[in-house]
PDB file of C-alpha atoms in Angstrom:
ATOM      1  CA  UNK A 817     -28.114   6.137  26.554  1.00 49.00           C
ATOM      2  CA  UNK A 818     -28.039   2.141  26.218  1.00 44.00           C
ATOM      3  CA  UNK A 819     -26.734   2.338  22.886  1.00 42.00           C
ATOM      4  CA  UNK A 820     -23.752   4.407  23.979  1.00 44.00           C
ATOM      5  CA  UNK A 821     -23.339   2.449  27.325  1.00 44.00           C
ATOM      6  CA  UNK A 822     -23.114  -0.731  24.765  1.00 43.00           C
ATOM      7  CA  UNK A 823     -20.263   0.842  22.571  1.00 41.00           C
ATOM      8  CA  UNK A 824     -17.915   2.263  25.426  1.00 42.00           C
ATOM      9  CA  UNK A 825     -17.937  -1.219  26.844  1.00 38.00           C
ATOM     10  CA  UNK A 826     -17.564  -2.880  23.419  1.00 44.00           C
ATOM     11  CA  UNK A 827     -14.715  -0.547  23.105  1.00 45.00           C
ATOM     12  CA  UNK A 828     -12.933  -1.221  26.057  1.00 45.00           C
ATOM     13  CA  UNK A 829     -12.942  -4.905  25.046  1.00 43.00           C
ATOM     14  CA  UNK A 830     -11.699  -4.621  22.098  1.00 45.00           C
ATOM     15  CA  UNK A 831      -7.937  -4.453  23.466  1.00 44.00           C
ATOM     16  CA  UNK A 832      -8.620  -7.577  25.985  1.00 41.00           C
ATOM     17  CA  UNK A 833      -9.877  -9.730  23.169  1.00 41.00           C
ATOM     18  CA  UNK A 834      -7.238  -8.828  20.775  1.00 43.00           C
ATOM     19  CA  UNK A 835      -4.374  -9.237  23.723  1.00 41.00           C
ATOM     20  CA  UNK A 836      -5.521 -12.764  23.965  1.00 39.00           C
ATOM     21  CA  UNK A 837      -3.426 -15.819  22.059  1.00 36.00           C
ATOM     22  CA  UNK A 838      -6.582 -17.016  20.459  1.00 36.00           C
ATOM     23  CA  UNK A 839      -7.162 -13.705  19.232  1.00 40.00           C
ATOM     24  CA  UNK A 840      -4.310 -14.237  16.234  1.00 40.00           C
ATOM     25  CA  UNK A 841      -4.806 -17.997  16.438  1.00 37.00           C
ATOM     26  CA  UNK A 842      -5.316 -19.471  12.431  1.00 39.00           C
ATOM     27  CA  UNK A 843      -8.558 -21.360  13.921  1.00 36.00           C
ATOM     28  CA  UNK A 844     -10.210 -18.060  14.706  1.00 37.00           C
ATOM     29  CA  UNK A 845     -13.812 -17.546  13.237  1.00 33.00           C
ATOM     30  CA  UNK A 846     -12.205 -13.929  12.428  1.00 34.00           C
ATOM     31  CA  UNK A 847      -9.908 -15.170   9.887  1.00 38.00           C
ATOM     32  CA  UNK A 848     -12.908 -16.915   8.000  1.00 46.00           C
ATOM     33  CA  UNK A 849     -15.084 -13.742   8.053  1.00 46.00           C
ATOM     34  CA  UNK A 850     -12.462 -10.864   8.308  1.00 56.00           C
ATOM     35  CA  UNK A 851     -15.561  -8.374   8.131  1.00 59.00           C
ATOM     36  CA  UNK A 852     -14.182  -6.435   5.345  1.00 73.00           C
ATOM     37  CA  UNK A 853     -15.458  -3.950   3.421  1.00 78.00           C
ATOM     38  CA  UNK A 854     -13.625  -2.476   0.642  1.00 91.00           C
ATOM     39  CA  UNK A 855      -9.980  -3.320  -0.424  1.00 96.00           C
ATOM     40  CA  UNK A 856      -7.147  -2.868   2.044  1.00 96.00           C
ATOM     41  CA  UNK A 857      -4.187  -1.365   0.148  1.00 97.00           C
ATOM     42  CA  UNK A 858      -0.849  -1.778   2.613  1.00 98.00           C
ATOM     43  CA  UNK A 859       1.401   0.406   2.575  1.00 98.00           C
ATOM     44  CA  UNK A 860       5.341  -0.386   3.265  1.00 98.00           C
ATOM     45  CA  UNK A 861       8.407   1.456   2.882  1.00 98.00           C
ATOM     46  CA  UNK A 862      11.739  -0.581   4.269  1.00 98.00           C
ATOM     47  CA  UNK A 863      11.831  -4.180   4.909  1.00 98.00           C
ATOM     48  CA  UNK A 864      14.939  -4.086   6.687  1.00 97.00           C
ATOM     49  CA  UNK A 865      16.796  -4.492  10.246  1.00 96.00           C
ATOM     50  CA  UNK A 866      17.714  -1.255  11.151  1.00 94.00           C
ATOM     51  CA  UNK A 867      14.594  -0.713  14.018  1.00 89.00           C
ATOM     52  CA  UNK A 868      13.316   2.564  12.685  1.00 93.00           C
ATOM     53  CA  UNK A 869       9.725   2.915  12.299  1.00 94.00           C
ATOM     54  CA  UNK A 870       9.652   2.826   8.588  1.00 95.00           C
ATOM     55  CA  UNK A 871      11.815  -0.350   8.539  1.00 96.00           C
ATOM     56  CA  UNK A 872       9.445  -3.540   8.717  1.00 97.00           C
ATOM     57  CA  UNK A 873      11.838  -6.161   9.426  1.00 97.00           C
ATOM     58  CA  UNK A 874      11.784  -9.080   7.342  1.00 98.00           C
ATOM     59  CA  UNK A 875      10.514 -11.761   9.448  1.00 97.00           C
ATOM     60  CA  UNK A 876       7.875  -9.381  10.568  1.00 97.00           C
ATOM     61  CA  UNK A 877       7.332  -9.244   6.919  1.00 98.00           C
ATOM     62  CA  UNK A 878       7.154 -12.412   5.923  1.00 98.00           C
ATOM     63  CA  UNK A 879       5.032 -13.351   9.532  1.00 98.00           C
ATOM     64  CA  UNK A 880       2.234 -10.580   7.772  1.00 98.00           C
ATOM     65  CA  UNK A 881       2.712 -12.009   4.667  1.00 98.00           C
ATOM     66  CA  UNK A 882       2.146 -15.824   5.741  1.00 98.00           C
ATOM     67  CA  UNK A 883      -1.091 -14.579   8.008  1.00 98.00           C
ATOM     68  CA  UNK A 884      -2.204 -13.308   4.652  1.00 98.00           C
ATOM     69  CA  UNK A 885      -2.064 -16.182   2.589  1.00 97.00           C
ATOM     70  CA  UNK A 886      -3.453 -18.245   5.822  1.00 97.00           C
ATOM     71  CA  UNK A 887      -6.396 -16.275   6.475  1.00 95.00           C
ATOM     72  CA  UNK A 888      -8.589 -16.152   3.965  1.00 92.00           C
ATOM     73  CA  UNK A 889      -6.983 -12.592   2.262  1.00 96.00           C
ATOM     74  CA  UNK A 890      -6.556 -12.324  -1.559  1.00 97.00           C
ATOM     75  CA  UNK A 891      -4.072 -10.255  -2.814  1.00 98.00           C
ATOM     76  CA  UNK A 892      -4.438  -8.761  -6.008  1.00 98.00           C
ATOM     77  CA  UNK A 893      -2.979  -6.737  -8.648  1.00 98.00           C
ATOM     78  CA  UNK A 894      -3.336  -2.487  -9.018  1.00 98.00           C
ATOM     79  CA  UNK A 895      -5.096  -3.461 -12.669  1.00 98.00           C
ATOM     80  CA  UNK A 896      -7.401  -5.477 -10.737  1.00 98.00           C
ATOM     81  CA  UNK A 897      -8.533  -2.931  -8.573  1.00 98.00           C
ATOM     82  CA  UNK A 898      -8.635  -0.136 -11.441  1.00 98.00           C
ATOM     83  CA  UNK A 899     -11.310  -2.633 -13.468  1.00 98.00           C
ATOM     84  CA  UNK A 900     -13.343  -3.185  -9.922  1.00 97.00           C
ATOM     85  CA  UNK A 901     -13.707   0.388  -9.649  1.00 97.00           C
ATOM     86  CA  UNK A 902     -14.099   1.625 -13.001  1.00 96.00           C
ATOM     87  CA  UNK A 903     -16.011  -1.174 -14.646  1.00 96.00           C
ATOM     88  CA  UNK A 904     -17.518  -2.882 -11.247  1.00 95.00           C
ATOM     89  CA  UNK A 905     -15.406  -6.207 -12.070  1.00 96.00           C
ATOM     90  CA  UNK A 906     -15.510  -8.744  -9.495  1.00 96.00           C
ATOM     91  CA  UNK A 907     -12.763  -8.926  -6.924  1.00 96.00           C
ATOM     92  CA  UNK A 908     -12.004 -11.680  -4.672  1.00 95.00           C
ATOM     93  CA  UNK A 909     -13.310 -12.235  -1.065  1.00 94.00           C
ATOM     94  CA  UNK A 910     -11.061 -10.137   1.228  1.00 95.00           C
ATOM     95  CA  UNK A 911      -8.733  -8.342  -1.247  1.00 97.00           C
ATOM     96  CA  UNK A 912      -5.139  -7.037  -0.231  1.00 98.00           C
ATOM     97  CA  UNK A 913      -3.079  -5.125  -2.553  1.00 98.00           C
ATOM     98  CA  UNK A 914       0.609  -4.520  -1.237  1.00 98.00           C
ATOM     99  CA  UNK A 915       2.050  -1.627  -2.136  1.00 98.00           C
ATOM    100  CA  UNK A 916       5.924   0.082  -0.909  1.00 98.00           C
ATOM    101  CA  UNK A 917       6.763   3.917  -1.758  1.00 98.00           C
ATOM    102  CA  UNK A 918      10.479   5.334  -2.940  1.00 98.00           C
ATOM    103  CA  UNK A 919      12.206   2.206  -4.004  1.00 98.00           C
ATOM    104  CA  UNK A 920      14.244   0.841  -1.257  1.00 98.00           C
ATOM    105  CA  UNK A 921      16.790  -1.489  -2.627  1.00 98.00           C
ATOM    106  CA  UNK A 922      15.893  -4.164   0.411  1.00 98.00           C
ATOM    107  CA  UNK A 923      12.526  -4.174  -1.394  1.00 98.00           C
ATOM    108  CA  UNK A 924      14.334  -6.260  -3.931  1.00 98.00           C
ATOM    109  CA  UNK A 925      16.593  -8.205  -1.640  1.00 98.00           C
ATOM    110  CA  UNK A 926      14.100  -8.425   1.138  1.00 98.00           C
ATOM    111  CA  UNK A 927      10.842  -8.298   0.624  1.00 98.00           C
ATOM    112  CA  UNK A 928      10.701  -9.762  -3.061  1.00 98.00           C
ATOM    113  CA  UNK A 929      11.641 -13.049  -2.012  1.00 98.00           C
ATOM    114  CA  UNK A 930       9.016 -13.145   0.476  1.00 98.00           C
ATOM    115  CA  UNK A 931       6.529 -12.284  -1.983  1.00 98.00           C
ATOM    116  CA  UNK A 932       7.869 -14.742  -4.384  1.00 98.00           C
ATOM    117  CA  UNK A 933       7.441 -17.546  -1.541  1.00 98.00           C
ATOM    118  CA  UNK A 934       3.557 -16.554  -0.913  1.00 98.00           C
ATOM    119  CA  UNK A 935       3.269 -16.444  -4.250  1.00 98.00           C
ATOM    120  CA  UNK A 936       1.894 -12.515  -4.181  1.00 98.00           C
ATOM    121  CA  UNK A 937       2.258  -9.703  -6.309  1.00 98.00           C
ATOM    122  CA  UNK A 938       3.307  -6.094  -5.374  1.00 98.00           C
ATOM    123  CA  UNK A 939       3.510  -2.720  -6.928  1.00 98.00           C
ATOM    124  CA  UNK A 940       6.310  -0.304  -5.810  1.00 98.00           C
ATOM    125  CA  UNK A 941       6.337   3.508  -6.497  1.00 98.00           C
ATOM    126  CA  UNK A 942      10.204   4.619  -7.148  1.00 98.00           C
ATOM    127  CA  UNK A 943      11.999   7.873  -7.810  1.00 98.00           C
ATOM    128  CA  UNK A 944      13.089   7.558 -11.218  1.00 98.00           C
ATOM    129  CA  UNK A 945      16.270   9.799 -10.547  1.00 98.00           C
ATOM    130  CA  UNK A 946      16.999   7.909  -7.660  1.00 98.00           C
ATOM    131  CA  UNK A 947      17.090   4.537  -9.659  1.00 98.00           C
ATOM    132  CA  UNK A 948      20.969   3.694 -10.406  1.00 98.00           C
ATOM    133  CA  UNK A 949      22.115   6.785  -8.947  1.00 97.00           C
ATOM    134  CA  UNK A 950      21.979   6.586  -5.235  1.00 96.00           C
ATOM    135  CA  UNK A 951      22.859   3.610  -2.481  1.00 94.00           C
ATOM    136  CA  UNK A 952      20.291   1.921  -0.912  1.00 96.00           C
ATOM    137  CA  UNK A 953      17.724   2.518  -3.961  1.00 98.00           C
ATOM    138  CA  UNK A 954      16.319  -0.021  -7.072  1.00 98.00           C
ATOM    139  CA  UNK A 955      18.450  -0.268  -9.963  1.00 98.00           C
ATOM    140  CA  UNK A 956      16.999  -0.490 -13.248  1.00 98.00           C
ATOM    141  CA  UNK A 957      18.329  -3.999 -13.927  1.00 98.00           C
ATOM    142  CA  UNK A 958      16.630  -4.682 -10.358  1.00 98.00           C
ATOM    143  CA  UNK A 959      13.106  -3.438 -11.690  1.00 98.00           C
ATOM    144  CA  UNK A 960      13.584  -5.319 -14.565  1.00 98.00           C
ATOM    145  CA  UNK A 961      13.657  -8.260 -13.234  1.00 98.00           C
ATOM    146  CA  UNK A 962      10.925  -7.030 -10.646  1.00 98.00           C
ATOM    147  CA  UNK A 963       8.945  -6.408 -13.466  1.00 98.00           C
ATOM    148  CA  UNK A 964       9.192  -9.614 -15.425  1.00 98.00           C
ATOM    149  CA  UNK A 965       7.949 -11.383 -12.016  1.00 97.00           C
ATOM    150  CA  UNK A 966       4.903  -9.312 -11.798  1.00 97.00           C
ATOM    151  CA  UNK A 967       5.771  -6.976  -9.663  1.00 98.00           C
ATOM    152  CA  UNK A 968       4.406  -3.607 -10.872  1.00 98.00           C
ATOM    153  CA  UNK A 969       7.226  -0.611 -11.082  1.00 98.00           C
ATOM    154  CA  UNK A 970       5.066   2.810 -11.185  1.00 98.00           C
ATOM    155  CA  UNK A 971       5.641   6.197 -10.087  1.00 98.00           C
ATOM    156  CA  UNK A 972       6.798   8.166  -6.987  1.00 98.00           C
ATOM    157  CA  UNK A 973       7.909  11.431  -9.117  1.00 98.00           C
ATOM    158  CA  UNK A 974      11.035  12.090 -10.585  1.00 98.00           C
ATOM    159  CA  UNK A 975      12.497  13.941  -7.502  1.00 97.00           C
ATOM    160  CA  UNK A 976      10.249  12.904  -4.436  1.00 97.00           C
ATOM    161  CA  UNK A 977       9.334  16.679  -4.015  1.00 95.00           C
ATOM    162  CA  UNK A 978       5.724  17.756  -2.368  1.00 96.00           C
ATOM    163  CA  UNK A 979       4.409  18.553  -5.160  1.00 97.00           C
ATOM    164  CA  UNK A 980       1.584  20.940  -3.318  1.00 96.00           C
ATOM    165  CA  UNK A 981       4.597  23.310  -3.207  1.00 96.00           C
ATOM    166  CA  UNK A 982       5.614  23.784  -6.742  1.00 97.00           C
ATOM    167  CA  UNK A 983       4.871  25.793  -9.261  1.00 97.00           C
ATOM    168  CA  UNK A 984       2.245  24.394 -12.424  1.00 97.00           C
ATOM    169  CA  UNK A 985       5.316  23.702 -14.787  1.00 98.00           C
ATOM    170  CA  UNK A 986       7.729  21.879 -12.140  1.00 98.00           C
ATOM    171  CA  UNK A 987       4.502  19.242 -11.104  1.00 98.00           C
ATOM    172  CA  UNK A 988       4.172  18.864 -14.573  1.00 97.00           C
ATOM    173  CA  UNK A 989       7.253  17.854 -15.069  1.00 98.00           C
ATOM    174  CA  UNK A 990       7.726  16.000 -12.004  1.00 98.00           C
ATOM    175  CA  UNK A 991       4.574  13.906 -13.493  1.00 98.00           C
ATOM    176  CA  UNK A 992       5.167  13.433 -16.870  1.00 98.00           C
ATOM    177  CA  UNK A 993       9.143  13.285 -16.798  1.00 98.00           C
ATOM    178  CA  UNK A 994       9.163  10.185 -13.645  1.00 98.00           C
ATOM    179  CA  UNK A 995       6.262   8.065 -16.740  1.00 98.00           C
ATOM    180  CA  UNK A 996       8.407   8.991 -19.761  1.00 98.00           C
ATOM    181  CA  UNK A 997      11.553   7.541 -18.194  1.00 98.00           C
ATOM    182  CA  UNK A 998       9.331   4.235 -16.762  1.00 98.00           C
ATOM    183  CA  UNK A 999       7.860   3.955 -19.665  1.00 98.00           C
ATOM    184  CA  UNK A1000      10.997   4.001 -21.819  1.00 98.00           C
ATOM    185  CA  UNK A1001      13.060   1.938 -19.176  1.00 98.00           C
ATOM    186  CA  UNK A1002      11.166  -0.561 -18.502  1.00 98.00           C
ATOM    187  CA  UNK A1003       9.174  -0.673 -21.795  1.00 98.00           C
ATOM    188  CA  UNK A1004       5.579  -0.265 -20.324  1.00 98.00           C
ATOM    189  CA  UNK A1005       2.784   2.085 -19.841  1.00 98.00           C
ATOM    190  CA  UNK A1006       2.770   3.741 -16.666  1.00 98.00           C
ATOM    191  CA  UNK A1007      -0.404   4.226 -15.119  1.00 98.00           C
ATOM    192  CA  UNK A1008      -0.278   4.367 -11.362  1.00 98.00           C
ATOM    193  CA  UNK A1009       1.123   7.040  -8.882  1.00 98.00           C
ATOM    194  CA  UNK A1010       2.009   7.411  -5.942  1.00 98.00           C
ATOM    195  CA  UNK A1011       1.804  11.256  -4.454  1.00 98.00           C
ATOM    196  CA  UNK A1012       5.017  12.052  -2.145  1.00 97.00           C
ATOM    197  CA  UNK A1013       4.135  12.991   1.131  1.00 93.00           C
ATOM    198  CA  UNK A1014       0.625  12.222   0.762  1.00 92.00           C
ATOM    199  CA  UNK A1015       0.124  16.068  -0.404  1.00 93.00           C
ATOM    200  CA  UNK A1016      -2.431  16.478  -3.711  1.00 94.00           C
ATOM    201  CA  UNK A1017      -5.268  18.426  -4.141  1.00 95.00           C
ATOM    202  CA  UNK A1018      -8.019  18.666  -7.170  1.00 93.00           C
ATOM    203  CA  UNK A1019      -5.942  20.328  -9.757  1.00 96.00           C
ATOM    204  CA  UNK A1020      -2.745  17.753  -9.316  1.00 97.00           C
ATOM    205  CA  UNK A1021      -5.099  14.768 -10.023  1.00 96.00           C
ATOM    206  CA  UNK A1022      -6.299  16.312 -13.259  1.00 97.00           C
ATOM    207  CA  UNK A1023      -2.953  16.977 -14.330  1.00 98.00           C
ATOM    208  CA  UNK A1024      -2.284  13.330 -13.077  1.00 98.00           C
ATOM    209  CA  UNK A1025      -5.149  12.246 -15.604  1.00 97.00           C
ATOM    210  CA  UNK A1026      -3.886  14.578 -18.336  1.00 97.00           C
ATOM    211  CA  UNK A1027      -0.366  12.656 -17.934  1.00 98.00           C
ATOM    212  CA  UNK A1028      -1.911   9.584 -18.611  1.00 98.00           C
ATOM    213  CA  UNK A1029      -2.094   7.584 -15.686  1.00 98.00           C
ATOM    214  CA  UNK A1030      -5.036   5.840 -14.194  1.00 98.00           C
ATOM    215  CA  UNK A1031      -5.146   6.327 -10.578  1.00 98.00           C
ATOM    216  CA  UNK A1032      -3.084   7.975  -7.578  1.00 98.00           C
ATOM    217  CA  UNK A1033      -2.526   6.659  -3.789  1.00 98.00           C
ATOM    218  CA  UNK A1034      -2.713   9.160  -1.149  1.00 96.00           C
ATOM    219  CA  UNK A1035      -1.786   8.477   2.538  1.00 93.00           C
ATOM    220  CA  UNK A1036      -5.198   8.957   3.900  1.00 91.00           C
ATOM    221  CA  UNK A1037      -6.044   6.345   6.324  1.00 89.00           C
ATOM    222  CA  UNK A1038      -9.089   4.134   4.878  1.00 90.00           C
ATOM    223  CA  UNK A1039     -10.392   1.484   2.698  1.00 93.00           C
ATOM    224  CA  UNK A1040     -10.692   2.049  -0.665  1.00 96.00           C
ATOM    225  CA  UNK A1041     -14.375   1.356  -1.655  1.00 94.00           C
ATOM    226  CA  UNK A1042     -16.931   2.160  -4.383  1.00 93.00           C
ATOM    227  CA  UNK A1043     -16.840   5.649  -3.303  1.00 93.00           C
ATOM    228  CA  UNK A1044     -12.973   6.578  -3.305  1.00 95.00           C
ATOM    229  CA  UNK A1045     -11.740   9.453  -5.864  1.00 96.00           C
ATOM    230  CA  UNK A1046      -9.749   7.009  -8.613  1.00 97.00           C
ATOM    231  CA  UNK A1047      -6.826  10.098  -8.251  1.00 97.00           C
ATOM    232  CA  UNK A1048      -6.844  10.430  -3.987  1.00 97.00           C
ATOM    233  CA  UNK A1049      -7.060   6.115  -2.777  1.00 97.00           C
ATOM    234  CA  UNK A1050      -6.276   5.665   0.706  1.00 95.00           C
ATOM    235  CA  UNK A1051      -4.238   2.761   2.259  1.00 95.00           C
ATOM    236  CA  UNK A1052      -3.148   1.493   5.608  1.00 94.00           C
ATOM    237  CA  UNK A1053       0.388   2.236   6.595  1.00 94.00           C
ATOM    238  CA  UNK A1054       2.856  -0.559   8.332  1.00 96.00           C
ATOM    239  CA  UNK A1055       5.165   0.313  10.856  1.00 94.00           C
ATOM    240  CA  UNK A1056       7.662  -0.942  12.521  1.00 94.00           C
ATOM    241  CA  UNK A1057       6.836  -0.749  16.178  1.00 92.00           C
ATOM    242  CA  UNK A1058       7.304  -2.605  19.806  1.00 92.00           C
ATOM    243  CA  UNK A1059       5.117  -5.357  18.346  1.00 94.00           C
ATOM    244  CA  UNK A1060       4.473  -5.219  14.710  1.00 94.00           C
ATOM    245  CA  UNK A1061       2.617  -8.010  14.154  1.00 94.00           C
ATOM    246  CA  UNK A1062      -0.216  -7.152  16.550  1.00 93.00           C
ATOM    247  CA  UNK A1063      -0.471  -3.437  15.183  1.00 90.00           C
ATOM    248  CA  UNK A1064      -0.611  -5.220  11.559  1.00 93.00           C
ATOM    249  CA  UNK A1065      -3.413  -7.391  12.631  1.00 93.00           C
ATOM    250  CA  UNK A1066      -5.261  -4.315  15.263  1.00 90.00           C
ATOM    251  CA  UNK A1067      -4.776  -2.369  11.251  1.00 88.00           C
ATOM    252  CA  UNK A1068      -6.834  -5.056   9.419  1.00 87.00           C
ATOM    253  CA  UNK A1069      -9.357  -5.776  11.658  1.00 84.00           C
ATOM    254  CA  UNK A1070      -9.712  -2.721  13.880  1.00 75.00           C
ATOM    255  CA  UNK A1071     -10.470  -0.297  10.805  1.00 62.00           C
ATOM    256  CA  UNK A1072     -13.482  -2.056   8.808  1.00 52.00           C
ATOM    257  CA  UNK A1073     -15.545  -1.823  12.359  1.00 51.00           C
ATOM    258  CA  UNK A1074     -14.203   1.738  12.859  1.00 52.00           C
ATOM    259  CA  UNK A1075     -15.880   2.762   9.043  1.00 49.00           C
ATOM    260  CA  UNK A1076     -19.067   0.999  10.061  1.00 46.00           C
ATOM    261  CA  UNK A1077     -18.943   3.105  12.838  1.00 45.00           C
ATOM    262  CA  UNK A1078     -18.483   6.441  11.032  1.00 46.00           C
ATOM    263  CA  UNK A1079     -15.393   7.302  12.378  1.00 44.00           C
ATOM    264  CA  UNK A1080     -13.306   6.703   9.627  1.00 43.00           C
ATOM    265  CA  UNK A1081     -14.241   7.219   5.844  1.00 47.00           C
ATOM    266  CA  UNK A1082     -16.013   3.861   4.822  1.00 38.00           C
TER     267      UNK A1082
END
């Protein structure tokens, strides 16, 4: 009964001592010992101004993005993360990997300079028949050049289509068609995925596999630790909201107490 006395008023404190100034402050003893367990993949979509919840804005962007690189986070690459979990290689203390689904063309105008100016990597899942075809998305001279700056180009399917809703021979296609054309384009081996919609099940990461790529990111809400499926790894989505910054920093610190709690998948 004391225990759970002790948590409901921890919990209720939680919003009162991240409300406060100090709470975000650089000096704060959080930033030196974030508490982390695991590896906190982001997850973006826009950086943009057009106030819709998929549409970071830019100087919210580059505000998460300088908190990063001023708070004791690492961020590192996808291969990085694939050799931690496969072969137990060391990461750093705190590691971050940023990663943006479908291939925005402000991903390139917006966000890529930001990266460039904190020095960080990315990886972004596009749409290979979306690439030079339709407004707002990546050309392929874009991820070129994305590419040849280290930012990793990888796969989002060839048509952005659930793939939990097509037959064995279209997600087959959608799998292997979207790494051929990567592959070829951008004269690389494609190895990491991206499923759209967040829908997969057992049977789509062994085809994955089969196709000849590494690892897949879902949707689900987590950490990825020792103990995530290679083919299902969960990240943390960022949203545009009333305040973005504070729901950015409630995402990074809020979930690695929630997983030693149980209530999320640690």
């Amino acid at each position: 009964m004391i225990k759970k006395m002790s948590l409901i008023v921890l919990l209720c404190l939680i919003p009162v001592v991240l409300s406060s100034p100090h709470a975000i402050s650089k000096n704060n003893d959080l930033n030196n010992n974030t508490g982390q367990e695991g590896v906190i993949v982001l997850n973006y979509h826009k950086i943009d101004n057009k106030n819709i919840s998929l549409s970071v804005l830019p100087a919210d962007f580059d505000r998460q993005m300088n908190y990063l690189k001023n708070n004791n986070y690492h961020v590192i690459t996808p291969d990085e993360l694939y050799d931690h979990l496969e072969y137990g290689k060391k990461l750093p203390m705190n590691p971050v990997l940023i990663t943006f689904d479908d291939g925005y063309e402000d991903n390139y105008k917006n966000a890529y300079p930001i990266l460039k100016k904190y020095g960080f990597t990315a990886m972004i899942f596009v749409i290979t028949d979306f690439v030079s075809k339709y407004p707002n998305y990546l050309t392929w001279q874009q991820c070129e050049e994305l590419k040849q700056n280290g930012i990793y180009i990888e796969s989002h399917t060839v048509n952005h289509k659930s793939l939990t809703e097509l037959t064995s021979e279209q997600i087959k296609n959608e799998l292997v068609e979207s790494k051929k054309v990567l592959d070829r384009r951008l004269k690389q081996n494609t190895v990491y995925f991206a499923y759209p919609t967040g829908t997969y099940n057992l049977y789509i990461a062994k085809m994955l596999k089969d196709a000849g790529y590494h690892a897949a990111f879902t949707i689900k809400y987590g950490t990825v630790t020792d103990a995530s499926n290679v083919f299902a790894l969960e990240r943390i989505p960022i949203f545009h909201t009333s305040n973005t910054f504070r729901s950015f920093y409630r995402r990074l610190h809020y979930l690695p107490f929630f997983e030693k709690l149980g209530w999320i998948k640690n």
